[in-house]
C-alpha positions as CSV (number, residue, x, y, z in Angstrom):
1,M,-87.8,-89.3,-148.5
2,L,-89.3,-87.8,-146.6
3,M,-92.1,-87.1,-148.6
4,L,-92.5,-90.3,-150.0
5,M,-93.5,-91.6,-146.3
6,L,-95.7,-88.6,-145.5
7,Q,-97.9,-87.6,-148.3
8,S,-101.0,-89.2,-148.4
9,G,-101.0,-89.1,-152.2
10,E,-98.9,-90.7,-155.2
11,P,-95.4,-90.2,-154.5
12,C,-93.6,-86.9,-157.0
13,F,-91.2,-89.1,-157.9
14,D,-90.3,-86.4,-160.9
15,S,-90.2,-84.0,-158.1
16,C,-87.5,-85.7,-155.4
17,T,-85.4,-86.1,-158.8
18,M,-85.8,-82.5,-160.0
19,I,-84.4,-81.7,-155.8
20,I,-81.7,-84.0,-156.4
21,F,-80.6,-82.6,-159.3
22,F,-80.4,-79.4,-158.1
23,L,-78.6,-80.2,-155.1
24,L,-76.1,-82.2,-156.7
25,I,-75.6,-78.7,-159.7
26,G,-75.0,-76.8,-156.8
27,R,-72.0,-79.5,-155.0
28,T,-70.6,-79.5,-158.8
29,L,-70.8,-75.5,-158.7
30,E,-69.2,-75.7,-155.3
31,Q,-66.7,-78.1,-156.4
32,L,-65.2,-76.8,-158.7
33,S,-65.5,-73.2,-157.1
34,K,-63.2,-74.8,-154.3
35,S,-60.7,-75.9,-157.1
36,R,-59.7,-72.6,-157.9
37,V,-59.8,-71.6,-154.3
38,M,-57.1,-75.0,-154.4
39,D,-55.1,-74.1,-156.9
40,L,-53.3,-71.7,-155.5
41,T,-51.5,-74.7,-153.2
42,E,-51.5,-77.1,-156.2
43,R,-49.3,-74.6,-158.5
44,L,-47.6,-74.5,-155.0
45,S,-46.5,-78.1,-155.4
46,G,-46.1,-77.9,-159.0
47,L,-43.0,-76.1,-158.5
48,A,-40.5,-79.0,-157.7
49,P,-39.7,-80.6,-160.5
50,S,-40.2,-85.1,-161.0
51,F,-36.2,-85.8,-160.9
52,A,-32.7,-84.7,-160.1
53,R,-29.8,-85.5,-161.7
54,L,-27.4,-86.4,-159.1
55,L,-23.4,-86.8,-159.4
56,K,-21.9,-90.3,-159.0
57,S,-17.6,-90.2,-157.8
58,D,-16.8,-90.7,-161.3
59,G,-18.5,-87.8,-162.1
60,T,-20.8,-89.2,-163.8
61,E,-24.7,-88.0,-163.9
62,Q,-28.0,-90.2,-163.4
63,Q,-31.6,-89.2,-162.9
64,V,-33.3,-89.8,-159.9
65,G,-36.5,-88.9,-158.3
66,L,-36.3,-86.9,-155.6
67,E,-37.2,-89.2,-153.2
68,E,-33.6,-90.8,-153.2
69,I,-32.3,-87.5,-152.9
70,Q,-30.2,-87.7,-150.0
71,E,-28.8,-84.3,-148.2
72,G,-25.1,-83.8,-148.6
73,D,-25.9,-86.2,-151.9
74,R,-23.9,-83.5,-155.0
75,L,-26.4,-82.7,-157.9
76,R,-26.1,-80.8,-160.9
77,V,-28.7,-78.4,-162.9
78,H,-28.5,-77.4,-166.4
79,P,-30.0,-74.1,-168.0
80,G,-33.6,-74.9,-167.6
81,D,-34.2,-77.2,-165.3
82,S,-35.2,-76.4,-161.7
83,I,-33.7,-76.7,-158.2
84,P,-34.7,-80.3,-156.9
85,A,-33.9,-79.4,-153.3
86,D,-32.4,-76.5,-151.3
87,G,-28.7,-76.4,-150.6
88,I,-25.4,-74.5,-151.5
89,V,-24.5,-73.6,-155.1
90,I,-20.3,-75.7,-155.6
91,H,-19.1,-74.6,-158.8
92,G,-20.5,-72.3,-161.9
93,E,-22.6,-69.9,-161.6
94,T,-25.8,-68.1,-162.9
95,E,-28.6,-66.0,-162.7
96,I,-31.4,-67.8,-160.3
97,D,-34.7,-67.2,-161.6
98,E,-36.8,-67.6,-157.5
99,S,-39.8,-65.9,-158.8
100,A,-42.4,-68.6,-158.5
101,L,-41.5,-68.5,-155.7
102,T,-40.9,-65.7,-153.4
103,G,-42.3,-63.7,-156.2
104,E,-39.2,-60.9,-156.8
105,S,-38.8,-60.2,-160.8
106,L,-35.1,-59.2,-160.7
107,R,-32.7,-62.3,-161.4
108,R,-30.7,-63.7,-158.1
109,H,-26.4,-63.8,-159.2
110,V,-24.7,-67.0,-157.7
111,V,-21.3,-68.3,-157.1
112,P,-20.0,-70.9,-155.6
113,G,-21.2,-71.0,-151.0
114,S,-24.4,-69.0,-152.2
115,R,-27.8,-70.9,-151.3
116,I,-30.1,-71.8,-153.8
117,H,-33.6,-73.0,-152.9
118,G,-36.0,-75.5,-154.5
119,G,-38.4,-74.9,-157.2
120,T,-36.9,-71.8,-158.4
121,T,-35.0,-72.0,-162.5
122,N,-32.1,-72.2,-164.0
123,P,-31.8,-70.4,-166.4
124,I,-28.4,-70.2,-168.1
125,K,-25.8,-71.4,-166.8
126,V,-24.8,-75.0,-165.3
127,I,-24.2,-74.9,-162.0
128,E,-23.7,-77.6,-159.4
129,M,-25.0,-78.2,-155.7
130,Q,-24.4,-79.6,-151.9
131,V,-27.6,-80.9,-151.1
132,L,-29.2,-78.6,-147.5
133,K,-32.3,-80.0,-147.4
134,I,-34.5,-82.0,-148.7
135,G,-38.7,-82.6,-148.9
136,R,-40.8,-80.7,-146.4
137,E,-38.0,-78.9,-144.5
138,T,-37.2,-76.5,-147.9
139,L,-38.1,-73.5,-148.2
140,L,-40.9,-74.1,-150.9
141,G,-41.8,-77.8,-148.8
142,Q,-42.9,-75.0,-145.7
143,I,-44.7,-72.4,-148.0
144,V,-46.6,-75.6,-148.9
145,S,-47.4,-76.5,-145.4
146,L,-48.3,-73.4,-143.4
147,V,-50.2,-72.7,-146.5
148,D,-52.1,-75.8,-146.1
149,Q,-51.9,-75.3,-141.8
150,A,-53.2,-71.5,-142.7
151,S,-56.6,-73.7,-143.9
152,E,-57.2,-75.6,-141.4
153,T,-56.3,-73.3,-138.5
154,K,-59.4,-71.8,-137.4
155,T,-59.7,-68.0,-137.0
156,K,-62.0,-67.2,-133.6
157,V,-65.0,-65.9,-135.9
158,Q,-64.7,-69.7,-138.4
159,Q,-64.6,-70.5,-134.0
160,L,-68.0,-68.5,-133.5
161,A,-69.1,-69.7,-136.6
162,D,-68.6,-73.5,-136.2
163,R,-70.5,-73.0,-132.4
164,V,-73.3,-71.3,-134.4
165,A,-73.0,-74.3,-136.9
166,S,-74.1,-76.9,-134.0
167,K,-76.6,-74.3,-132.5
168,F,-78.4,-75.1,-135.7
169,V,-78.3,-78.5,-136.8
170,W,-81.1,-78.7,-133.8
171,I,-82.2,-75.8,-135.7
172,V,-82.2,-77.1,-138.6
173,L,-84.3,-80.6,-137.4
174,G,-86.8,-79.1,-135.2
175,L,-87.8,-76.1,-138.2
176,P,-88.6,-78.7,-140.8
177,A,-90.3,-80.7,-138.0
178,L,-92.5,-77.7,-136.6
179,T,-93.4,-76.8,-140.3
180,W,-94.9,-80.1,-140.9
181,I,-97.4,-79.7,-137.6
182,Y,-98.3,-77.0,-137.8
183,W,-99.5,-77.3,-141.4
184,Y,-100.5,-80.9,-141.2
185,W,-103.1,-80.2,-138.8
186,T,-104.7,-76.5,-140.7
187,V,-104.1,-78.0,-144.5
188,P,-104.0,-81.7,-144.1
189,G,-102.5,-83.5,-146.8
190,E,-99.3,-83.5,-149.0
191,H,-98.8,-79.9,-148.8
192,S,-96.8,-80.4,-144.8
193,A,-94.7,-82.8,-146.1
194,W,-93.8,-80.6,-149.2
195,L,-93.3,-77.5,-147.4
196,A,-90.9,-79.4,-144.7
197,A,-89.0,-80.6,-147.1
198,A,-88.0,-77.0,-148.0
199,V,-88.0,-76.2,-144.6
200,L,-85.5,-79.0,-144.2
201,I,-83.3,-78.5,-147.3
202,I,-82.9,-74.3,-147.2
203,A,-82.0,-74.6,-143.8
204,C,-78.7,-76.7,-144.5
205,P,-75.8,-74.7,-142.8
206,C,-73.1,-75.4,-145.6
207,A,-72.3,-72.0,-146.7
208,L,-71.8,-70.7,-142.8
209,G,-69.3,-74.0,-142.9
210,L,-67.2,-72.4,-145.8
211,A,-67.0,-68.8,-145.2
212,T,-64.1,-68.6,-143.9
213,P,-61.8,-71.7,-144.4
214,T,-62.1,-70.4,-148.2
215,A,-61.4,-67.1,-147.3
216,V,-58.4,-68.0,-144.9
217,L,-56.6,-69.7,-147.8
218,V,-57.0,-67.6,-150.1
219,A,-55.5,-65.2,-149.2
220,S,-52.6,-67.7,-147.1
221,G,-52.4,-68.3,-150.6
222,L,-52.0,-64.7,-151.9
223,A,-49.4,-64.0,-149.4
224,S,-47.4,-67.2,-150.0
225,Q,-47.2,-66.2,-154.2
226,R,-45.5,-62.4,-152.7
227,G,-42.9,-63.8,-150.2
228,L,-45.0,-64.2,-147.0
229,L,-44.8,-67.1,-144.9
230,I,-48.1,-67.0,-142.9
231,K,-48.4,-69.9,-139.6
232,G,-51.6,-70.6,-139.9
233,G,-55.6,-68.6,-140.1
234,D,-55.3,-67.0,-136.8
235,T,-52.7,-65.8,-137.1
236,L,-53.6,-63.8,-140.6
237,E,-56.6,-62.9,-138.4
238,R,-54.6,-61.2,-135.7
239,I,-52.2,-58.8,-138.7
240,G,-55.3,-57.3,-139.5
241,R,-55.7,-55.8,-135.9
242,V,-52.1,-54.6,-135.6
243,N,-52.1,-51.2,-134.6
244,E,-48.3,-50.2,-133.1
245,I,-45.5,-52.3,-135.2
246,V,-41.6,-51.9,-133.5
247,F,-39.3,-52.5,-135.8
248,D,-36.0,-53.4,-134.4
249,K,-32.6,-51.6,-136.4
250,T,-29.7,-53.6,-137.0
251,G,-30.6,-56.4,-140.5
252,T,-34.5,-55.1,-140.7
253,L,-34.7,-50.9,-141.5
254,T,-31.2,-51.6,-142.3
255,S,-29.2,-53.7,-144.9
256,G,-27.1,-54.9,-141.4
257,S,-23.7,-54.7,-142.9
258,L,-21.5,-52.1,-142.4
259,N,-20.2,-50.1,-145.3
260,L,-16.9,-47.8,-145.6
261,Q,-18.8,-44.8,-147.0
262,K,-15.1,-42.7,-147.2
263,V,-11.3,-41.9,-145.9
264,I,-10.3,-39.5,-144.3
265,H,-6.1,-39.9,-144.5
266,S,-3.4,-38.2,-143.3
267,P,-1.9,-35.7,-145.8
268,E,1.9,-37.8,-145.1
269,L,0.2,-40.8,-145.8
270,S,-1.6,-41.3,-148.9
271,E,-4.5,-44.6,-148.5
272,E,-2.7,-46.7,-150.5
273,H,0.2,-47.1,-148.8
274,W,-1.2,-48.4,-146.0
275,L,-5.2,-49.7,-146.8
276,P,-4.3,-52.3,-149.0
277,A,-2.2,-54.2,-145.4
278,L,-4.3,-53.0,-143.1
279,C,-7.4,-55.4,-145.2
280,R,-5.0,-58.2,-145.2
281,L,-4.4,-57.4,-141.1
282,E,-8.4,-57.1,-140.8
283,S,-9.1,-60.0,-142.5
284,F,-7.5,-62.8,-139.1
285,S,-10.0,-60.5,-137.3
286,G,-13.4,-61.7,-138.0
287,H,-14.8,-58.7,-137.5
288,P,-17.6,-57.0,-139.3
289,L,-15.5,-53.6,-139.9
290,G,-12.8,-55.6,-141.6
291,D,-15.4,-57.8,-143.9
292,A,-16.6,-54.2,-144.8
293,L,-13.1,-53.0,-145.1
294,I,-12.3,-55.3,-147.4
295,R,-14.9,-55.3,-150.2
296,E,-13.7,-51.9,-150.9
297,A,-10.2,-52.7,-151.2
298,H,-11.9,-55.4,-153.9
299,S,-14.1,-52.1,-155.4
300,R,-11.7,-50.5,-155.2
301,S,-9.1,-52.9,-157.6
302,Y,-6.2,-52.8,-153.9
303,L,-3.7,-55.6,-154.9
304,I,-4.4,-56.9,-150.8
305,P,-1.2,-58.6,-149.8
306,N,-0.9,-62.2,-149.4
307,Q,1.6,-62.9,-147.0
308,L,0.9,-63.5,-143.0
309,P,1.1,-61.5,-140.5
310,D,4.2,-60.9,-138.9
311,S,2.5,-59.9,-135.7
312,H,-1.4,-59.7,-135.1
313,H,-3.3,-58.5,-132.1
314,V,-7.2,-58.3,-131.2
315,H,-7.9,-56.2,-128.6
316,P,-11.4,-57.3,-127.9
317,R,-13.8,-53.6,-128.1
318,M,-11.0,-51.8,-128.6
319,G,-9.5,-52.4,-132.6
320,I,-6.5,-54.6,-134.2
321,S,-3.0,-53.8,-133.8
322,G,-0.1,-56.0,-136.0
323,R,3.0,-55.6,-137.9
324,I,2.3,-56.8,-141.7
325,N,4.3,-55.7,-145.0
326,G,7.0,-53.8,-143.2
327,L,4.3,-51.4,-141.3
328,D,2.7,-51.1,-137.9
329,L,-0.4,-50.5,-137.9
330,I,-2.7,-49.6,-135.0
331,A,-7.0,-49.7,-136.3
332,G,-9.3,-48.9,-133.5
333,T,-10.6,-46.5,-131.0
334,R,-9.3,-43.3,-130.3
335,K,-8.2,-44.4,-126.3
336,L,-6.8,-47.5,-128.3
337,L,-4.9,-45.3,-130.6
338,E,-3.1,-43.2,-127.8
339,D,-3.1,-46.3,-125.1
340,Q,-0.9,-47.3,-128.4
341,G,1.1,-43.9,-128.2
342,V,-0.2,-42.4,-131.2
343,Q,0.6,-38.7,-131.7
344,N,-0.9,-36.4,-133.8
345,I,-4.9,-37.9,-134.1
346,P,-7.1,-34.7,-135.2
347,K,-9.6,-33.9,-132.7
348,K,-13.3,-34.3,-133.1
349,G,-14.4,-31.2,-133.6
350,N,-11.7,-31.1,-136.5
351,Y,-14.8,-32.6,-138.8
352,S,-18.9,-33.2,-139.0
353,Q,-19.6,-36.6,-138.2
354,S,-22.9,-38.3,-138.0
355,L,-24.6,-39.6,-134.8
356,A,-24.6,-42.8,-137.1
357,E,-21.7,-43.6,-138.6
358,M,-18.5,-45.9,-136.4
359,R,-15.6,-44.4,-137.0
360,V,-12.1,-45.8,-137.0
361,E,-9.4,-44.1,-136.1
362,T,-5.5,-45.6,-138.1
363,S,-1.8,-45.5,-137.7
364,V,1.1,-46.7,-139.1
365,D,4.3,-46.6,-137.8
366,R,3.0,-44.9,-134.9
367,K,1.6,-42.3,-136.9
368,W,-2.0,-41.6,-136.9
369,A,-2.3,-42.2,-140.6
370,G,-6.4,-41.2,-141.0
371,T,-10.3,-42.4,-139.8
372,L,-12.6,-44.8,-141.5
373,I,-16.1,-43.6,-141.7
374,F,-18.1,-46.8,-141.5
375,E,-22.4,-46.7,-142.0
376,D,-24.8,-49.6,-141.5
377,V,-27.1,-47.3,-144.6
378,P,-30.8,-47.9,-144.2
379,R,-32.8,-50.4,-146.5
380,K,-34.1,-47.7,-150.0
381,E,-37.4,-49.7,-149.5
382,S,-37.7,-48.4,-145.6
383,L,-38.8,-44.6,-145.5
384,H,-41.7,-45.2,-148.4
385,V,-42.6,-48.6,-146.2
386,I,-42.6,-46.1,-143.0
387,R,-45.3,-44.4,-144.5
388,E,-47.5,-46.5,-145.9
389,L,-47.7,-48.2,-142.8
390,K,-49.0,-44.6,-141.5
391,K,-51.0,-44.3,-144.1
392,L,-52.7,-47.2,-142.4
393,G,-53.9,-45.4,-139.7
394,I,-49.8,-47.6,-137.9
395,R,-48.0,-46.2,-135.5
396,V,-44.4,-47.1,-135.4
397,Y,-41.8,-47.8,-133.1
398,L,-38.3,-48.2,-133.4
399,L,-36.4,-49.9,-130.7
400,S,-32.4,-51.3,-131.0
401,G,-29.4,-52.3,-128.8
402,D,-27.6,-49.5,-130.0
403,R,-26.5,-46.1,-129.0
404,Q,-29.6,-43.8,-128.8
405,E,-27.8,-41.7,-130.8
406,T,-27.1,-44.0,-133.4
407,V,-31.4,-44.9,-133.1
408,Q,-32.3,-41.3,-133.3
409,S,-30.1,-40.7,-135.9
410,L,-32.3,-43.5,-138.4
411,A,-34.9,-42.7,-137.1
412,K,-35.1,-39.1,-137.2
413,A,-33.7,-40.7,-141.5
414,L,-37.5,-42.3,-141.6
415,E,-39.8,-40.1,-140.2
416,I,-40.1,-42.1,-136.6
417,E,-40.6,-40.7,-133.6
418,A,-41.5,-43.2,-131.5
419,T,-37.2,-45.0,-130.5
420,L,-35.4,-46.0,-128.0
421,G,-31.7,-47.2,-128.1
422,A,-29.7,-49.5,-125.9
423,M,-33.0,-52.5,-125.2
424,L,-31.3,-55.5,-124.1
425,P,-33.6,-58.0,-125.5
426,D,-36.3,-57.9,-121.9
427,M,-36.5,-54.2,-122.3
428,K,-38.0,-55.3,-125.2
429,I,-40.0,-57.7,-124.1
430,R,-41.2,-55.5,-121.2
431,Y,-42.3,-52.7,-123.5
432,L,-44.2,-54.5,-125.4
433,K,-46.2,-55.5,-123.2
434,E,-46.8,-52.6,-121.7
435,L,-48.1,-51.1,-125.2
436,Q,-50.1,-55.0,-125.1
437,S,-51.7,-53.8,-121.1
438,D,-52.7,-50.2,-123.3
439,G,-54.9,-52.9,-125.2
440,K,-52.3,-52.3,-128.1
441,I,-51.8,-54.8,-130.7
442,T,-48.6,-55.3,-131.6
443,M,-46.4,-56.7,-134.4
444,M,-42.3,-57.2,-133.5
445,I,-40.4,-57.1,-137.0
446,G,-36.5,-57.9,-136.2
447,D,-34.1,-60.8,-137.4
448,G,-31.6,-61.4,-134.7
449,I,-31.3,-63.6,-132.5
450,N,-31.9,-61.9,-129.5
451,D,-35.0,-60.1,-131.7
452,A,-36.5,-64.0,-130.6
453,P,-37.9,-63.4,-127.2
454,S,-39.9,-60.1,-128.8
455,L,-40.9,-62.2,-131.5
456,H,-42.8,-64.2,-129.2
457,Q,-44.0,-61.7,-127.6
458,A,-45.6,-59.4,-129.5
459,D,-49.1,-60.9,-130.9
460,V,-48.1,-61.1,-133.8
461,G,-43.9,-61.7,-134.4
462,V,-42.2,-60.9,-138.6
463,A,-38.7,-62.4,-139.2
464,V,-37.2,-61.0,-141.7
465,H,-35.6,-62.5,-145.1
466,N,-32.0,-64.4,-143.9
467,A,-33.4,-64.4,-140.8
468,R,-31.5,-66.3,-137.9
469,E,-33.4,-69.2,-137.2
470,I,-34.1,-69.3,-133.5
471,S,-36.0,-65.3,-134.5
472,I,-37.4,-67.6,-138.0
473,D,-38.9,-69.9,-135.8
474,A,-40.5,-67.4,-133.0
475,A,-42.0,-65.7,-135.7
476,D,-45.7,-66.2,-136.5
477,V,-44.8,-64.8,-140.7
478,L,-41.4,-65.3,-142.7
479,L,-40.7,-62.4,-145.1
480,T,-38.8,-65.0,-148.5
481,R,-38.2,-61.8,-149.9
482,A,-35.4,-59.4,-149.0
483,N,-37.7,-56.3,-149.1
484,L,-39.9,-54.4,-146.6
485,E,-42.3,-53.0,-149.0
486,S,-44.3,-56.8,-148.7
487,I,-45.1,-55.6,-144.7
488,P,-47.5,-53.2,-145.8
489,E,-49.1,-55.9,-148.4
490,L,-49.0,-57.9,-145.5
491,I,-51.0,-55.8,-143.3
492,R,-54.3,-54.6,-146.7
493,L,-54.3,-58.4,-147.8
494,S,-55.1,-59.8,-143.7
495,R,-57.8,-56.2,-143.5
496,I,-59.0,-57.9,-146.7
497,A,-59.4,-61.1,-145.3
498,R,-61.6,-60.2,-142.7
499,R,-63.1,-57.6,-143.9
500,T,-64.3,-61.3,-146.8
501,I,-64.8,-63.7,-144.5
502,L,-67.3,-61.6,-142.2
503,Q,-68.7,-60.6,-145.5
504,N,-69.5,-64.2,-146.3
505,L,-70.3,-65.0,-142.5
506,C,-74.0,-62.4,-143.3
507,L,-73.8,-63.2,-146.4
508,S,-74.6,-67.6,-145.7
509,L,-76.5,-66.2,-141.8
510,G,-78.3,-63.5,-143.5
511,Y,-79.8,-66.3,-146.5
512,N,-80.6,-67.9,-143.8
513,T,-82.2,-65.7,-141.5
514,L,-84.8,-64.7,-145.1
515,T,-85.6,-68.4,-146.8
516,I,-86.3,-70.1,-143.6
517,P,-89.1,-67.8,-143.0
518,L,-89.9,-68.0,-146.4
519,A,-90.4,-71.9,-146.6
520,M,-92.3,-72.4,-143.8
521,I,-94.7,-69.8,-144.2
522,G,-94.8,-71.9,-147.8
523,W,-93.4,-69.3,-150.4
524,V,-90.6,-71.3,-151.4
525,N,-90.7,-75.2,-152.6
526,P,-88.3,-78.4,-152.5
527,L,-87.2,-76.9,-155.6
528,L,-86.2,-73.8,-155.1
529,A,-85.2,-74.4,-152.0
530,A,-82.5,-76.6,-153.5
531,A,-81.2,-74.5,-155.9
532,A,-80.7,-71.4,-152.7
533,M,-79.2,-73.9,-150.8
534,A,-76.6,-74.3,-153.9
535,G,-76.9,-71.0,-154.7
536,S,-75.3,-69.7,-151.5
537,S,-71.9,-71.7,-150.4
538,V,-71.1,-71.1,-154.6
539,T,-71.4,-67.3,-153.5
540,V,-69.1,-67.6,-150.6
541,V,-67.0,-69.1,-152.3
542,L,-67.1,-66.9,-155.4
543,N,-66.3,-63.4,-152.9
544,S,-63.3,-65.1,-151.3
545,L,-62.0,-65.6,-154.8
546,R,-62.8,-61.9,-155.0
547,Q,-59.5,-61.4,-153.1
548,K,-57.6,-61.8,-155.7
549,K,-59.0,-58.7,-157.7
550,Q,-59.0,-56.8,-154.5
551,I,-55.0,-57.3,-154.0
552,P,-53.0,-56.2,-157.0
553,A,-50.3,-58.8,-158.3
């Protein structure tokens, strides 16, 4: 239109048509490239089935749309069906394929009481489930929301780019005017309008506007495929600058559940004589040690008595005592047994002791029966993860509320140099603040209620799989896989995303810096300007998509 109004000769409709043609071709290519970026989000949304099998009160099933499901409904899931909502298995057992949702290739065995998530697949047997969460409240819905949120949240780099772009608008309007004035007075005629149009077209900051959002969206989609839920593009940027990572111990670097490692029994009393009865007594304590003891008894196929104990008493922070199956049993600390008059308890020096162990002394009819040795063992991948983080130049810390000796023992096994035990939640916060005051960018990784304040205080908080809900709310990142190996992947992914954003900004700004002067001096005509402008936008989008090849699947 500028050419048609200002040039002195006849309108060049063919030139205008070609300019529009190049602009439309460029916009089409840009939309095709952006559609590949959006494909990750669409694939996640497509995991949800289109219907569910609702169980009626008479036991028959009815196919209903997902929008008709309510919390508390009972659903039947046939082999090959996708799970329609988050819930709990109430009948049947099967193997659930969660690979599409969390990236975990191994199927998970579920039984009545197991939690299952919408978007996963039931490939083997019929199960019945009760709905706990629907729609956006499900894990799948949260993943889709977080990916969308990440693409909408502006990083600091993007905020800077937006400020530059807002100023650039006036440059875009001013430079064509100056170009026209200069060439109009220097070479009167249609040449001035032609060059002004070229400057106006080539100065469009489209590529600058696409530089950050496309890179963030691709990275967030890749993260979700690897079981990483990132809350916002600004979080993704901060992760790439992390240089100090603080781990909680129990449930994070360890399995979080105590396991019976060894039984040292009295020569006079075989463990088969008293251990099944003790399991039954411990089942009334509600203590994690009792749960571990019962699991071990089942694994040894011990026959646990069904009768109720004649008496039972819980001694806070010391142990339990009671009578069952004709046996007077005590299990707990050495002091508890001594206070109850038990004799012949071996001295600690009579056997080796690991600092990470928890020992429970037992007695039968006031005679020492044996020592139960429990231990919260490290996750099998913990050592590998620590080594990978060190390769990335990150210093690792271990902070825990457990006693210092136990924490040091685990730290030694996992090659962690910086460690502190007996840390209360407020002490962890103060420690994080000290690191931050020294200019460190911190990441806190934990799972428990007591970790929530620290997760909030850290520059980046990460809640591990099966973390408490309050920790998930306080965290910036949620691991949906029961595996810590995604932590180094998270760091690498973020660093690649930050590098891609900077590359995109350099490409877009470099394009404008180079081509605008060329257009102003008459070396670029409007046809070439239209093609170059479209090409710059497509280049930025394609560069963002390169992240898929830079990060192994």
